[in-house]
Protein backbone atom coordinates (compact mmCIF):
# COMPACT_ATOMS: atom_id res chain seq x y z
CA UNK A 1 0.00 0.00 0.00
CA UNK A 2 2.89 2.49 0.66
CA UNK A 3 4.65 1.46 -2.63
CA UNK A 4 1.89 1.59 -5.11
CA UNK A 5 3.35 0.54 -8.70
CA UNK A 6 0.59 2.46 -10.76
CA UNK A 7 2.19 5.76 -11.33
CA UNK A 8 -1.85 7.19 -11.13
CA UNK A 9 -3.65 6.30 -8.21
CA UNK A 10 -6.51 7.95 -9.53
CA UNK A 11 -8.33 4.30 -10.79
CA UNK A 12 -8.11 2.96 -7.48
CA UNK A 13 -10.18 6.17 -5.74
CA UNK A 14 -10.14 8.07 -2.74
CA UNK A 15 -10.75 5.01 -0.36
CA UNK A 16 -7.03 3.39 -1.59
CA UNK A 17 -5.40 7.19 -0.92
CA UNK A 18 -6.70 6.85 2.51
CA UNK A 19 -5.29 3.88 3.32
CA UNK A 20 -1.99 4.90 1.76
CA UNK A 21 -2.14 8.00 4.73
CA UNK A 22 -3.02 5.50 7.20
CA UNK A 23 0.09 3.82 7.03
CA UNK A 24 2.26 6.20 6.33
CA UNK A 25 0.98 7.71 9.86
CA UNK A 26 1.64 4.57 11.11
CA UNK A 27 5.55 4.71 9.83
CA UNK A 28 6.23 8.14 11.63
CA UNK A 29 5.22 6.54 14.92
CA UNK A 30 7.42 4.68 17.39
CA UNK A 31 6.14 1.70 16.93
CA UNK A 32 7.64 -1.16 14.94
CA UNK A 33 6.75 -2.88 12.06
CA UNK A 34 7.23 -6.39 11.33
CA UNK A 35 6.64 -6.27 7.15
CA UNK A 36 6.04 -9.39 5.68
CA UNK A 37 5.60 -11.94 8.24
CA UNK A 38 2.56 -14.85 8.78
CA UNK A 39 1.75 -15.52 12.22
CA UNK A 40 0.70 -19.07 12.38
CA UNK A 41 0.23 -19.24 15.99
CA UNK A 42 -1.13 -16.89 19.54
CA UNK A 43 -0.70 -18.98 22.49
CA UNK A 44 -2.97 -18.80 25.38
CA UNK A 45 0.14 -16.49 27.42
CA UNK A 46 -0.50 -14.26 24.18
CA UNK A 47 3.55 -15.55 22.71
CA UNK A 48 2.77 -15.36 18.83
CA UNK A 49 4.64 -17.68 17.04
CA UNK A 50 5.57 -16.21 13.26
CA UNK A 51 7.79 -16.40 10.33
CA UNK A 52 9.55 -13.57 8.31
CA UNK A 53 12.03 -13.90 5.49
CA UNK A 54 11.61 -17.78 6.13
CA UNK A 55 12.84 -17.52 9.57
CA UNK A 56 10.63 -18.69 12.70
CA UNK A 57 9.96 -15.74 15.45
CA UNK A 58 8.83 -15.45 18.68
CA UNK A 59 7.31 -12.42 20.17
CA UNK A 60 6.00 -11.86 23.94
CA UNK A 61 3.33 -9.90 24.23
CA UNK A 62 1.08 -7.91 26.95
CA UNK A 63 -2.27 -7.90 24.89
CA UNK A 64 -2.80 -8.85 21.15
CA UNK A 65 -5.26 -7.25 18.85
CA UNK A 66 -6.03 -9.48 16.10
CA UNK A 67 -7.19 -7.53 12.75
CA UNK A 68 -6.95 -9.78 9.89
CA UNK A 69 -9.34 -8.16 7.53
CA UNK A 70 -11.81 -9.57 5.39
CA UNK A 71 -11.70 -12.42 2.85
CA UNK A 72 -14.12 -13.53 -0.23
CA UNK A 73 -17.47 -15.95 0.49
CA UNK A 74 -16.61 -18.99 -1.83
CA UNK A 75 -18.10 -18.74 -4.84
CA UNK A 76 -19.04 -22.79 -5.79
CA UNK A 77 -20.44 -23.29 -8.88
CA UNK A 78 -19.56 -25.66 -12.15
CA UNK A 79 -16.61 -25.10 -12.98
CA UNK A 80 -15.01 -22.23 -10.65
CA UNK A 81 -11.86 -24.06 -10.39
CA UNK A 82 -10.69 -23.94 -13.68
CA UNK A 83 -7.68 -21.90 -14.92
CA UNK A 84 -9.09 -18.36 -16.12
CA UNK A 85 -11.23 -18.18 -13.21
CA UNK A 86 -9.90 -15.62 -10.38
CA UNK A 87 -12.16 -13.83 -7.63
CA UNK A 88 -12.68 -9.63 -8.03
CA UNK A 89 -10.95 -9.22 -4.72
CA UNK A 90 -7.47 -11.14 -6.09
CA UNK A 91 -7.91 -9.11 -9.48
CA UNK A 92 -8.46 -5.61 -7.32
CA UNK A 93 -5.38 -6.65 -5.21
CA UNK A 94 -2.80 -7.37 -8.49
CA UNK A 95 -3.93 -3.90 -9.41
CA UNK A 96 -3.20 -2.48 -6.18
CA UNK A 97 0.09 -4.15 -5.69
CA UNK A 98 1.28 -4.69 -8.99
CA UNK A 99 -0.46 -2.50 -11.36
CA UNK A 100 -1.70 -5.37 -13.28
CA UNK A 101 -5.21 -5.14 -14.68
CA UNK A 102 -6.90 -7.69 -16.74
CA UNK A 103 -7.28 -7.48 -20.47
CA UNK A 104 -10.61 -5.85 -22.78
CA UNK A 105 -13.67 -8.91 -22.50
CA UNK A 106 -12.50 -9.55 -18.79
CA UNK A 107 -16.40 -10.90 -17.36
CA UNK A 108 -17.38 -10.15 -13.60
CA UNK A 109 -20.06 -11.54 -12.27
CA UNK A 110 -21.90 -12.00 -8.88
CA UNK A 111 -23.32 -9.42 -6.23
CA UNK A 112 -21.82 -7.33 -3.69
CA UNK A 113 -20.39 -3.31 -4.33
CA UNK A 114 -16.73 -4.71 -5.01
CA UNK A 115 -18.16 -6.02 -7.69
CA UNK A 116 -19.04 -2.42 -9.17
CA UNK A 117 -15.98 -0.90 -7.91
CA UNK A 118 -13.49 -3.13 -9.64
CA UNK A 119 -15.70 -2.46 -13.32
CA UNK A 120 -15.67 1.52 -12.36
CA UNK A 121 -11.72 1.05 -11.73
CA UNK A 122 -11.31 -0.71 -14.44
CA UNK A 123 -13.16 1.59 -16.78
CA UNK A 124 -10.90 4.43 -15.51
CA UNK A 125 -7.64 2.20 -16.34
CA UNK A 126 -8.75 1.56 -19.97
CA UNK A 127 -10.11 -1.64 -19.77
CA UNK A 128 -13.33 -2.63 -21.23
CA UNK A 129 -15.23 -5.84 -19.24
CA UNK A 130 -16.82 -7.66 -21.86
CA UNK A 131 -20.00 -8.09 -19.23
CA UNK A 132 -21.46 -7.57 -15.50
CA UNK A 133 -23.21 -10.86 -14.57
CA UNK A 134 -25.37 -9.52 -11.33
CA UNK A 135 -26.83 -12.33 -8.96
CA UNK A 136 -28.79 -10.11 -6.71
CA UNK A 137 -32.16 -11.67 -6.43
CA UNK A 138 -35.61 -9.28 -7.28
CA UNK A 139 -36.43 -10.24 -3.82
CA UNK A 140 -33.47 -8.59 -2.20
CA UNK A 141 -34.80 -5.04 -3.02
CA UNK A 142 -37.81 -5.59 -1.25
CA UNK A 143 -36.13 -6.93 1.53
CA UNK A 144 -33.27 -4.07 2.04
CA UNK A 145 -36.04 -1.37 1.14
CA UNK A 146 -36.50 -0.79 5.14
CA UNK A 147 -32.87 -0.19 5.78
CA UNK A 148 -32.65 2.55 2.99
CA UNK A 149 -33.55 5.72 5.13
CA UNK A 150 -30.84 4.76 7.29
CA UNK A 151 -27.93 4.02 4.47
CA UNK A 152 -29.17 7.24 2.70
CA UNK A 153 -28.15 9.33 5.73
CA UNK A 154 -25.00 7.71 6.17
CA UNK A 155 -21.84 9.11 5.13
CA UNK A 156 -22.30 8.80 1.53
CA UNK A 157 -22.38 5.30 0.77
CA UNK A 158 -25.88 5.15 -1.22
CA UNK A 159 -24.50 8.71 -3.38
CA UNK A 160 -21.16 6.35 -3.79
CA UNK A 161 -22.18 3.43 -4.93
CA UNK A 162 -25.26 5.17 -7.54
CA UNK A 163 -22.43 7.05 -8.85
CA UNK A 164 -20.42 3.70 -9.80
CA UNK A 165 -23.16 2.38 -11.78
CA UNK A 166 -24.45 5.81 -13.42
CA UNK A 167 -20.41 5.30 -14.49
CA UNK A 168 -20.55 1.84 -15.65
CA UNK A 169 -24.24 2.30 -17.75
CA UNK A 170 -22.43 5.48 -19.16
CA UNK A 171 -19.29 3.16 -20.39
CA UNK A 172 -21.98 0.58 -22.48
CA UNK A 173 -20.47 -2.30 -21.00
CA UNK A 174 -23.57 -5.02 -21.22
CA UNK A 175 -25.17 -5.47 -17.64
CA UNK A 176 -27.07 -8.85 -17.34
CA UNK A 177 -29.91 -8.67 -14.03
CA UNK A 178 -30.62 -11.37 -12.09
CA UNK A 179 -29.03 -13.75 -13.54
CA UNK A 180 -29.24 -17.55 -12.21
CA UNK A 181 -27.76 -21.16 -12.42
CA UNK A 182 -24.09 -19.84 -13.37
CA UNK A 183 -22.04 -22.33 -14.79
CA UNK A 184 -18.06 -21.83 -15.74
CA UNK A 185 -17.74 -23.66 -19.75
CA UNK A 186 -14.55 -24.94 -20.71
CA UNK A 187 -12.26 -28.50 -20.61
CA UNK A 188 -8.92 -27.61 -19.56
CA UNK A 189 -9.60 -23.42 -18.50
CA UNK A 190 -12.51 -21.17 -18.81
CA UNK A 191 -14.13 -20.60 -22.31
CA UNK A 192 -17.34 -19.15 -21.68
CA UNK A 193 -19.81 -18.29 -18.49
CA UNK A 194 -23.24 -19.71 -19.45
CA UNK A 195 -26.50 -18.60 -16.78
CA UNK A 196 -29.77 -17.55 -16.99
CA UNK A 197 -31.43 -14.35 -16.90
CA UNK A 198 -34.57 -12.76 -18.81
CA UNK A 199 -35.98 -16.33 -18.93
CA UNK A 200 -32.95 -16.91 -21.87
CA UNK A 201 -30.14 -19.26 -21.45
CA UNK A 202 -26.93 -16.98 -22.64
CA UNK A 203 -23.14 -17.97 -23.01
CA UNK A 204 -20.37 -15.07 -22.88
CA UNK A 205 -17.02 -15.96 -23.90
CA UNK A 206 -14.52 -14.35 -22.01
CA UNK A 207 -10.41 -14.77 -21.55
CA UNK A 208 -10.57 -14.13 -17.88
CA UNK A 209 -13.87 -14.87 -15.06
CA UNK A 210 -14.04 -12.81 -12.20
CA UNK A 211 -16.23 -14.22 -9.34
CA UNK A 212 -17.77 -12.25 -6.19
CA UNK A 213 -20.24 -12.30 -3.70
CA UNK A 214 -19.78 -10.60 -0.57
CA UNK A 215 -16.72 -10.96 2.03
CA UNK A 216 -16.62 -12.87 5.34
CA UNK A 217 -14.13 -12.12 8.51
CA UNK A 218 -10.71 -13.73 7.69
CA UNK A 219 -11.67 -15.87 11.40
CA UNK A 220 -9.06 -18.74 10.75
CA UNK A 221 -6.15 -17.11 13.13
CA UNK A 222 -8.97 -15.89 16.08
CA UNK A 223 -10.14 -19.62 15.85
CA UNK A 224 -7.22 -21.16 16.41
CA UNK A 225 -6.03 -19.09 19.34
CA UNK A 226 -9.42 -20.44 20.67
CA UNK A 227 -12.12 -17.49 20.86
CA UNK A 228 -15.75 -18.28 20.81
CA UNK A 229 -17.22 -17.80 17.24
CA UNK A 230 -20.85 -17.36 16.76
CA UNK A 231 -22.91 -17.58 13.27
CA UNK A 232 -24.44 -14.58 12.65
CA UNK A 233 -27.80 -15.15 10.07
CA UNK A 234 -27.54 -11.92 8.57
CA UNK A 235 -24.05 -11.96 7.18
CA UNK A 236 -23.99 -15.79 6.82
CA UNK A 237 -20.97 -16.10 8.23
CA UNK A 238 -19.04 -16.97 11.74
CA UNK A 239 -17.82 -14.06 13.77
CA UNK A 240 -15.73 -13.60 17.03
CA UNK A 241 -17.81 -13.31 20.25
CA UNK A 242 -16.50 -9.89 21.21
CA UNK A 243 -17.10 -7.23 23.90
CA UNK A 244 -17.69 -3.36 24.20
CA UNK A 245 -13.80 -3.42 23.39
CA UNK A 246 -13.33 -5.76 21.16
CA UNK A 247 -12.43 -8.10 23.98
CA UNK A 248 -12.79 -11.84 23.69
CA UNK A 249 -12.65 -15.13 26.15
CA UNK A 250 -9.05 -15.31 25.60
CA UNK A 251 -7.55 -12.86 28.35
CA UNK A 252 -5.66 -9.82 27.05
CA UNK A 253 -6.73 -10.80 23.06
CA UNK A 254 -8.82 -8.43 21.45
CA UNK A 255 -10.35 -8.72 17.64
CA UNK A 256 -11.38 -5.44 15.59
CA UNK A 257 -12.33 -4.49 11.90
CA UNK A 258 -13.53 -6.76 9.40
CA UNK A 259 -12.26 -9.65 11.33
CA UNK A 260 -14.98 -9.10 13.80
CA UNK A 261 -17.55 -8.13 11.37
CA UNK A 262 -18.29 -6.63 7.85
CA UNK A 263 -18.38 -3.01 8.63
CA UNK A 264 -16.28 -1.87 5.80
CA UNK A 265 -12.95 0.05 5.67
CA UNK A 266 -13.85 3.10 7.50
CA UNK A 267 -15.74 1.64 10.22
CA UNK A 268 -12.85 -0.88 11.12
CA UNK A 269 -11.18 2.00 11.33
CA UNK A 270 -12.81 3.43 14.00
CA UNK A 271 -12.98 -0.32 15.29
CA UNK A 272 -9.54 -0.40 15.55
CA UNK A 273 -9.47 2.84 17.43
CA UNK A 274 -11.74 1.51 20.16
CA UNK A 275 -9.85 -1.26 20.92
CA UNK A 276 -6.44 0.15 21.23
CA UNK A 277 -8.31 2.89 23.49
CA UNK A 278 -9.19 -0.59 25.87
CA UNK A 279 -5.33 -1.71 25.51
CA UNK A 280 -4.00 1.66 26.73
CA UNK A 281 -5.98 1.65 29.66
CA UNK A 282 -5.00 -1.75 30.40
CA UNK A 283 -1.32 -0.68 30.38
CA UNK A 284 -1.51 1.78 32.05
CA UNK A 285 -0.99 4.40 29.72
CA UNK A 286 -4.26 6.38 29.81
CA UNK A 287 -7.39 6.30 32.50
CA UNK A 288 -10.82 5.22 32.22
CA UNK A 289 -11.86 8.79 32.06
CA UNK A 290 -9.90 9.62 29.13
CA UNK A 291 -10.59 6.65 27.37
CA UNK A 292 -14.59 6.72 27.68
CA UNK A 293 -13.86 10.62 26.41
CA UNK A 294 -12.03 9.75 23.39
CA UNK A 295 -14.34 6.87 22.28
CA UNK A 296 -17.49 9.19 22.03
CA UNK A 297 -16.15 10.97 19.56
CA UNK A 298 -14.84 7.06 17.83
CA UNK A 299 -18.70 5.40 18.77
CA UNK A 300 -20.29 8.27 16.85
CA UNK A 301 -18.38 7.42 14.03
CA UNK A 302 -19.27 3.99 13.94
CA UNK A 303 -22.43 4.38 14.57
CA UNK A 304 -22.67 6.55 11.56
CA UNK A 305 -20.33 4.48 9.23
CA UNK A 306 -22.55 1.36 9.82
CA UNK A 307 -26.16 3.26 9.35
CA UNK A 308 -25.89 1.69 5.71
CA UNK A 309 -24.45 -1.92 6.90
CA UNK A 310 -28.69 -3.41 7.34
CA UNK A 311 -29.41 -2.29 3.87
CA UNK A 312 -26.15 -3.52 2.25
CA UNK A 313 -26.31 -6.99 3.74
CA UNK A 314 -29.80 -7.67 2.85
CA UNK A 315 -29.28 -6.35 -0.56
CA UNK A 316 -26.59 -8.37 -1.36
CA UNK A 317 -27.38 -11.15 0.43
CA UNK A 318 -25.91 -14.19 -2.02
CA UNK A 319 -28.48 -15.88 -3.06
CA UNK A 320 -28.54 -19.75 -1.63
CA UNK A 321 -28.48 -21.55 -4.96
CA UNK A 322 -24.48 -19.86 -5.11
CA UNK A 323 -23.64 -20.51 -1.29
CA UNK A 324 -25.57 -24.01 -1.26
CA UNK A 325 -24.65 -25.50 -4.94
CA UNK A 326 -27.12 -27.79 -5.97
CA UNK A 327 -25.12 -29.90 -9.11
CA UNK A 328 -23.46 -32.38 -6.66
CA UNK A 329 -20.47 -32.51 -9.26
CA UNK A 330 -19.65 -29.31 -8.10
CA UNK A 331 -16.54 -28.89 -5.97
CA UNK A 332 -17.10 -27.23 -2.57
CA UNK A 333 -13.45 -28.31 -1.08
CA UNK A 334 -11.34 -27.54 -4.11
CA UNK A 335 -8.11 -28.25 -1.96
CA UNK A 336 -9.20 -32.04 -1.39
CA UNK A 337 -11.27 -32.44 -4.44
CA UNK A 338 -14.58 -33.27 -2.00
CA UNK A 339 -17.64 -32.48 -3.75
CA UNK A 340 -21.30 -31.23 -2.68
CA UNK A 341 -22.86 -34.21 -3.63
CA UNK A 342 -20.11 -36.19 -1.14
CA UNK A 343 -20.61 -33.80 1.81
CA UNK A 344 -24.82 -34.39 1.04
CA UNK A 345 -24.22 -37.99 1.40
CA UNK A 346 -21.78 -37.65 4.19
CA UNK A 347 -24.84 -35.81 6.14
CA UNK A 348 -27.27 -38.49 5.46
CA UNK A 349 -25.03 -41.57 6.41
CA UNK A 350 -25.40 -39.61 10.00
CA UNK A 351 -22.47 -36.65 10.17
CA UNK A 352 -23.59 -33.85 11.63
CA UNK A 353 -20.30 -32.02 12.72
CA UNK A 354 -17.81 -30.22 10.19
CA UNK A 355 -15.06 -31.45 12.34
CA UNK A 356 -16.48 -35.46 11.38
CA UNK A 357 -17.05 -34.48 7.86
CA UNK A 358 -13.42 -33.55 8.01
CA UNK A 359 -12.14 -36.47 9.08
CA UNK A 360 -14.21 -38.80 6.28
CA UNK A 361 -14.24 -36.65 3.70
CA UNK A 362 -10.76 -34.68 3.88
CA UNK A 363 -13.24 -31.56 3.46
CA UNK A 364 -11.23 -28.36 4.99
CA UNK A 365 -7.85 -30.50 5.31
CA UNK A 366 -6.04 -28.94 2.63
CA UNK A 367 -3.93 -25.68 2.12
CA UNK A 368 -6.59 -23.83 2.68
CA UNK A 369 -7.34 -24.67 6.06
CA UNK A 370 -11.26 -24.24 5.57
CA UNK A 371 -11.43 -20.88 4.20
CA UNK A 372 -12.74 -21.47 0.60
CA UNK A 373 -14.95 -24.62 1.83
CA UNK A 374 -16.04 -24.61 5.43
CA UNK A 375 -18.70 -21.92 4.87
CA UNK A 376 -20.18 -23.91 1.88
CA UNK A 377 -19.90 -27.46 3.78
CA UNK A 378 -21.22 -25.98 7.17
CA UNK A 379 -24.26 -24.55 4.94
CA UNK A 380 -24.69 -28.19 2.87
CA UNK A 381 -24.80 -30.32 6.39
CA UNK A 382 -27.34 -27.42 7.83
CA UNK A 383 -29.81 -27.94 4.74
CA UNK A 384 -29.66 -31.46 4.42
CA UNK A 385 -30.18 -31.40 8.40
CA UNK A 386 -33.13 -28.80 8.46
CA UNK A 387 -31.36 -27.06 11.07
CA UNK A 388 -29.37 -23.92 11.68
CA UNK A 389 -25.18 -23.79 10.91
CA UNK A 390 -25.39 -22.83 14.59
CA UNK A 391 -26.07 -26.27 15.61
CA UNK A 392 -23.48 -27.53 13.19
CA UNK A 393 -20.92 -25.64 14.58
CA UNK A 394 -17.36 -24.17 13.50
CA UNK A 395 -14.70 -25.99 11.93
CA UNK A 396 -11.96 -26.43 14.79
CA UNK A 397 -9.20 -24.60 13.34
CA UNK A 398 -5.85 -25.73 15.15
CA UNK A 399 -2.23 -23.81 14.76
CA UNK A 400 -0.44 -23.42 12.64
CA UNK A 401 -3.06 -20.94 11.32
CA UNK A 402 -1.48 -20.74 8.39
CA UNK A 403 0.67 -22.51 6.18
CA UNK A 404 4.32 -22.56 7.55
CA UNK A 405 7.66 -24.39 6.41
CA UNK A 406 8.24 -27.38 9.06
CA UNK A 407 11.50 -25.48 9.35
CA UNK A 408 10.11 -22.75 11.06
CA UNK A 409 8.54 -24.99 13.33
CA UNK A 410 11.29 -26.69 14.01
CA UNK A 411 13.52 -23.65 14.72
CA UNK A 412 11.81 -23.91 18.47
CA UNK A 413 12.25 -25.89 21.54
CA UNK A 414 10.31 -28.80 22.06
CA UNK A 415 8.17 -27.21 24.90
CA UNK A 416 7.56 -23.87 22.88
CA UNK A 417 4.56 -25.51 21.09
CA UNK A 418 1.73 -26.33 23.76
CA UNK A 419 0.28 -29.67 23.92
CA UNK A 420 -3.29 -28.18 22.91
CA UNK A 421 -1.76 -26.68 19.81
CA UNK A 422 -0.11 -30.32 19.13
CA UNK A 423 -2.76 -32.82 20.27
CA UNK A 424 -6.27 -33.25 18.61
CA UNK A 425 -9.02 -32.01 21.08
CA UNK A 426 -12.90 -32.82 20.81
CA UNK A 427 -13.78 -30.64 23.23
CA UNK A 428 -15.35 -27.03 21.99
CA UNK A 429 -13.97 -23.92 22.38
CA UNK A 430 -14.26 -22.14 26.15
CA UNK A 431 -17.53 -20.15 26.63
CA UNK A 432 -17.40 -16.23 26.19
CA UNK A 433 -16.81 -14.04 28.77
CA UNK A 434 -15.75 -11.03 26.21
C-alpha cells in the first residue's frame, strides 16, 4: 500500500489514498513494524509464534489485537476451479500491488459493491469488461427497502455506490440482471460463463472470469487461538464473540475491523481505534476517564459508518443456490477435491459435525485450512439437516493458522509448542466471557 506501482492512483479512488495516509501515519510513529511476516500461531500467554524472510519468530506480548481483515465468500459453482477463473478481490489486489489489470472482455459476475468498484476502476484504467453478470435476487430489493432511510443518511455510501453504476451504464459495457444457475464452460480453462437471466439461457465468452459475492471475517487465526465464534444469520458467516472493546474469552486478546464483522474500511477503522483505546488503559498508559472521552467521539463514528451496513447486507445477500450449490459434481473443497454431492451424502449416512465431515471426507484439510470450503460445507450439512449452521458448529481450526515451512517450526524448543496446539481435542472452544 505504501509502494503503489501504478504511477496514477486515480483508478483505485479516494478510499485506496486513505489507506496509503493511514500507514504512512503509522511509519512516523514509534512503533515497529514487522513487514512481511505470517503468524501461524497466539498462544494462550499471548507468545505469537511467526515467520519472516523464512525464519521462525517469537514475540512476547502484553495484549494482542487481532485484525486480519476480510476475505471472499466462496463462490461454488460448475466449474469455478478452472484456470481463467480468479475472484474480483485477487484481481483488485494485483492492481493495487502490482499494477496489473486484466485485459478488454475480462467478465465479472456475482453481487456485492466490489463487484461495481473493480468495473468503475477498471473503466478508468482503460479496460473494457466484456460483461457484468449480477446475482442479486428481485427479492433482495424488497427486503433491504426498510434499511434505505438509514444508508441514505450515512456518510455517503448510497451517493457512492449510484455514482459507480451511473459510471458503468455510461461506459456501455452489457449489464445482465438477475441472472441464475451460473455455470463456468470450458475443458482444460474457462471458455465461456453460461446462466440464466430474462428467462434466456446466454453464453459469454470471455479470456478471464471474475467471481464475487460478498466478504466474510478472515476468522481462521482468532479460531485457532481459541475465541468463541458465533454464526451470525444476517451476514452468513461466523464471527468472534466480542465485547464493548473488542475483547474476547481469551484474556488480554482483542479482535477489531472486518475480522470481527463486515463493517467496511472506515468503520474498522474506527474499530480499531476503540480497541487500542481498551489496551492503553490496560497498560496503564491512559485512565478510564480519558478513554470513555475519546471513544465518544470514535462510537459516533461507527455508529454513523454502519447506518448503511442493514441495507447492504440484505441487498446483497448471495443468493442460496451460489452458497448451497445444488449440481453435486460441483466442488465445494477444491483443496481435497470433495464435492457437494459427497458432503450431502456424508450428512445423510449420519455426520452432523464439520469437524467429522473432516475427518471422512478430507473436506477443509487442505492448504486452505477451511477458508474457501467450510462456509459452503457448514451450509450443505445445515440444509440437508433442516437445522441452523449454529447447531453444526465451526470448523476447529488448530495452529499453525497458516501454512508454515516445518523449518520454522522446528527452529523452536520442544516445549515452545503447547500440547493443545499439538494434540487433537474434541472438546469445543471455552464459553465467552468477552
Amino acid at each position: 500500500m505504501e509502494q503503489p506501482s501504478l504511477a496514477d492512483l486515480a483508478p483505485l479512488g479516494p478510499d485506496y489514498r486513505r489507506g496509503i495516509e493511514l500507514a504512512l501515519a503509522f511509519r512516523r510513529s514509534s512503533a515497529e513494524l514487522a513487514g512481511g511476516a505470517v503468524v501461524w500461531q497466539i498462544r494462550p500467554d499471548r507468545t505469537i509464534n511467526l515467520t519472516r524472510a523464512g525464519d521462525g519468530m517469537e514475540v512476547g506480548a502484553d495484549h494482542v489485537l487481532i485484525a486480519t481483515g476480510a476475505m471472499e465468500r466462496p463462490f461454488p459453482i460448475p466449474g469455478w476451479t478452472l484456470p481463467g477463473v480468479m475472484t474480483a478481490g485477487a484481481a483488485q489486489t494485483l492492481m493495487k500491488s502490482a499494477g496489473l489489470v486484466a485485459e478488454d472482455g475480462v467478465v465479472l459476475a456475482g453481487c456485492g459493491p466490489l463487484l461495481f468498484q473493480l468495473a468503475s476502476q477498471y473503466l478508468q484504467a482503460g479496460v473494457r469488461p466484456g460483461a457484468i453478470v449480477e446475482t442479486t435476487p428481485r427479492g433482495n430489493y424488497w427486503r433491504a427497502a426498510s434499511g434505505l432511510p438509514m444508508a441514505w443518511a450515512s456518510e455517503g455510501y448510497l451517493k457512492k455506490g449510484l455514482a459507480l453504476l451511473r459510471a458503468i451504464k455510461a461506459s456501455g459495457v452489457p449489464f445482465h440482471r438477475r441472472a441464475q444457475n451460473l455455470r463456468v464452460l470450458g475443458e482444460t480453462r474457462a471458455d465461456a460463463l453460461e446462466f440464466e437471466s430474462g428467462g434466456k439461457t446466454r453464453w459469454i465468452e470471455t479470456p478471464l472470469l471474475l467471481l464475487h459475492q460478498g466478504v466474510v471475517p478472515n476468522a481462521n487465526l482468532a479460531m485457532a487461538t481459541g475465541i468463541t465464534h458465533n454464526w451470525d444469520p444476517v451476514q452468513l458467516c461466523w464471527r468472534p464473540e466480542t465485547g464493548h472493546w473488542g475483547g474476547t474469552n481469551r484474556e488480554g486478546i482483542a479482535v477489531a475491523g472486518d475480522g470481527a464483522g463486515i463493517g467496511g474500511a472506515v468503520a474498522a477503522e474506527h474499530g480499531g481505534r476503540l480497541a487500542a483505546l481498551e489496551i492503553a488503559r490496560r497498560l496503564g498508559r491512559i485512565t478510564a476517564e480519558e478513554r470513555d472521552e475519546r471513544a465518544t467521539v470514535e462510537r459516533a463514528a461507527l455508529r454513523r459508518h454502519l447506518r448503511a451496513r442493514p441495507f447492504l447486507d440484505s441487498l446483497y445477500r448471495p443468493p442460496d443456490a451460489l452458497r448451497r450449490p445444488a449440481d453435486d459434481t460441483t466442488l465445494a473443497c477444491r483443496c481435497e477435491e470433495v464435492t457437494a454431492g459427497e458432503i450431502r451424502r456424508q450428512a445423510e449416512l449420519g455426520l452432523t459435525d464439520l469437524n467429522a465431515l473432516k475427518s471422512q471426507s478430507r473436506c477443509g484439510m487442505g492448504p486452505c485450512q477451511g477458508r474457501l470450503c467450510a462456509l459452503t460445507a457448514v451450509e450443505l450439512l445445515a440444509e440437508t439437516h433442516r437445522v441452523d449452521p449454529a447447531d453444526i458448529g465451526p470448523l476447529r481450526i488448530r495452529p499453525p493458522a497458516r501454512p508454515v515451512d516445518l523449518t520454522a517450526i522446528m527452529a523452536f524448543d520442544d516445549g515452545t509448542i503447547p500440547p493443545e496446539a499439538a494434540l487433537p481435542k474434541e472438546t469445543a472452544a471455552p464459553g465467552a466471557k468477552a
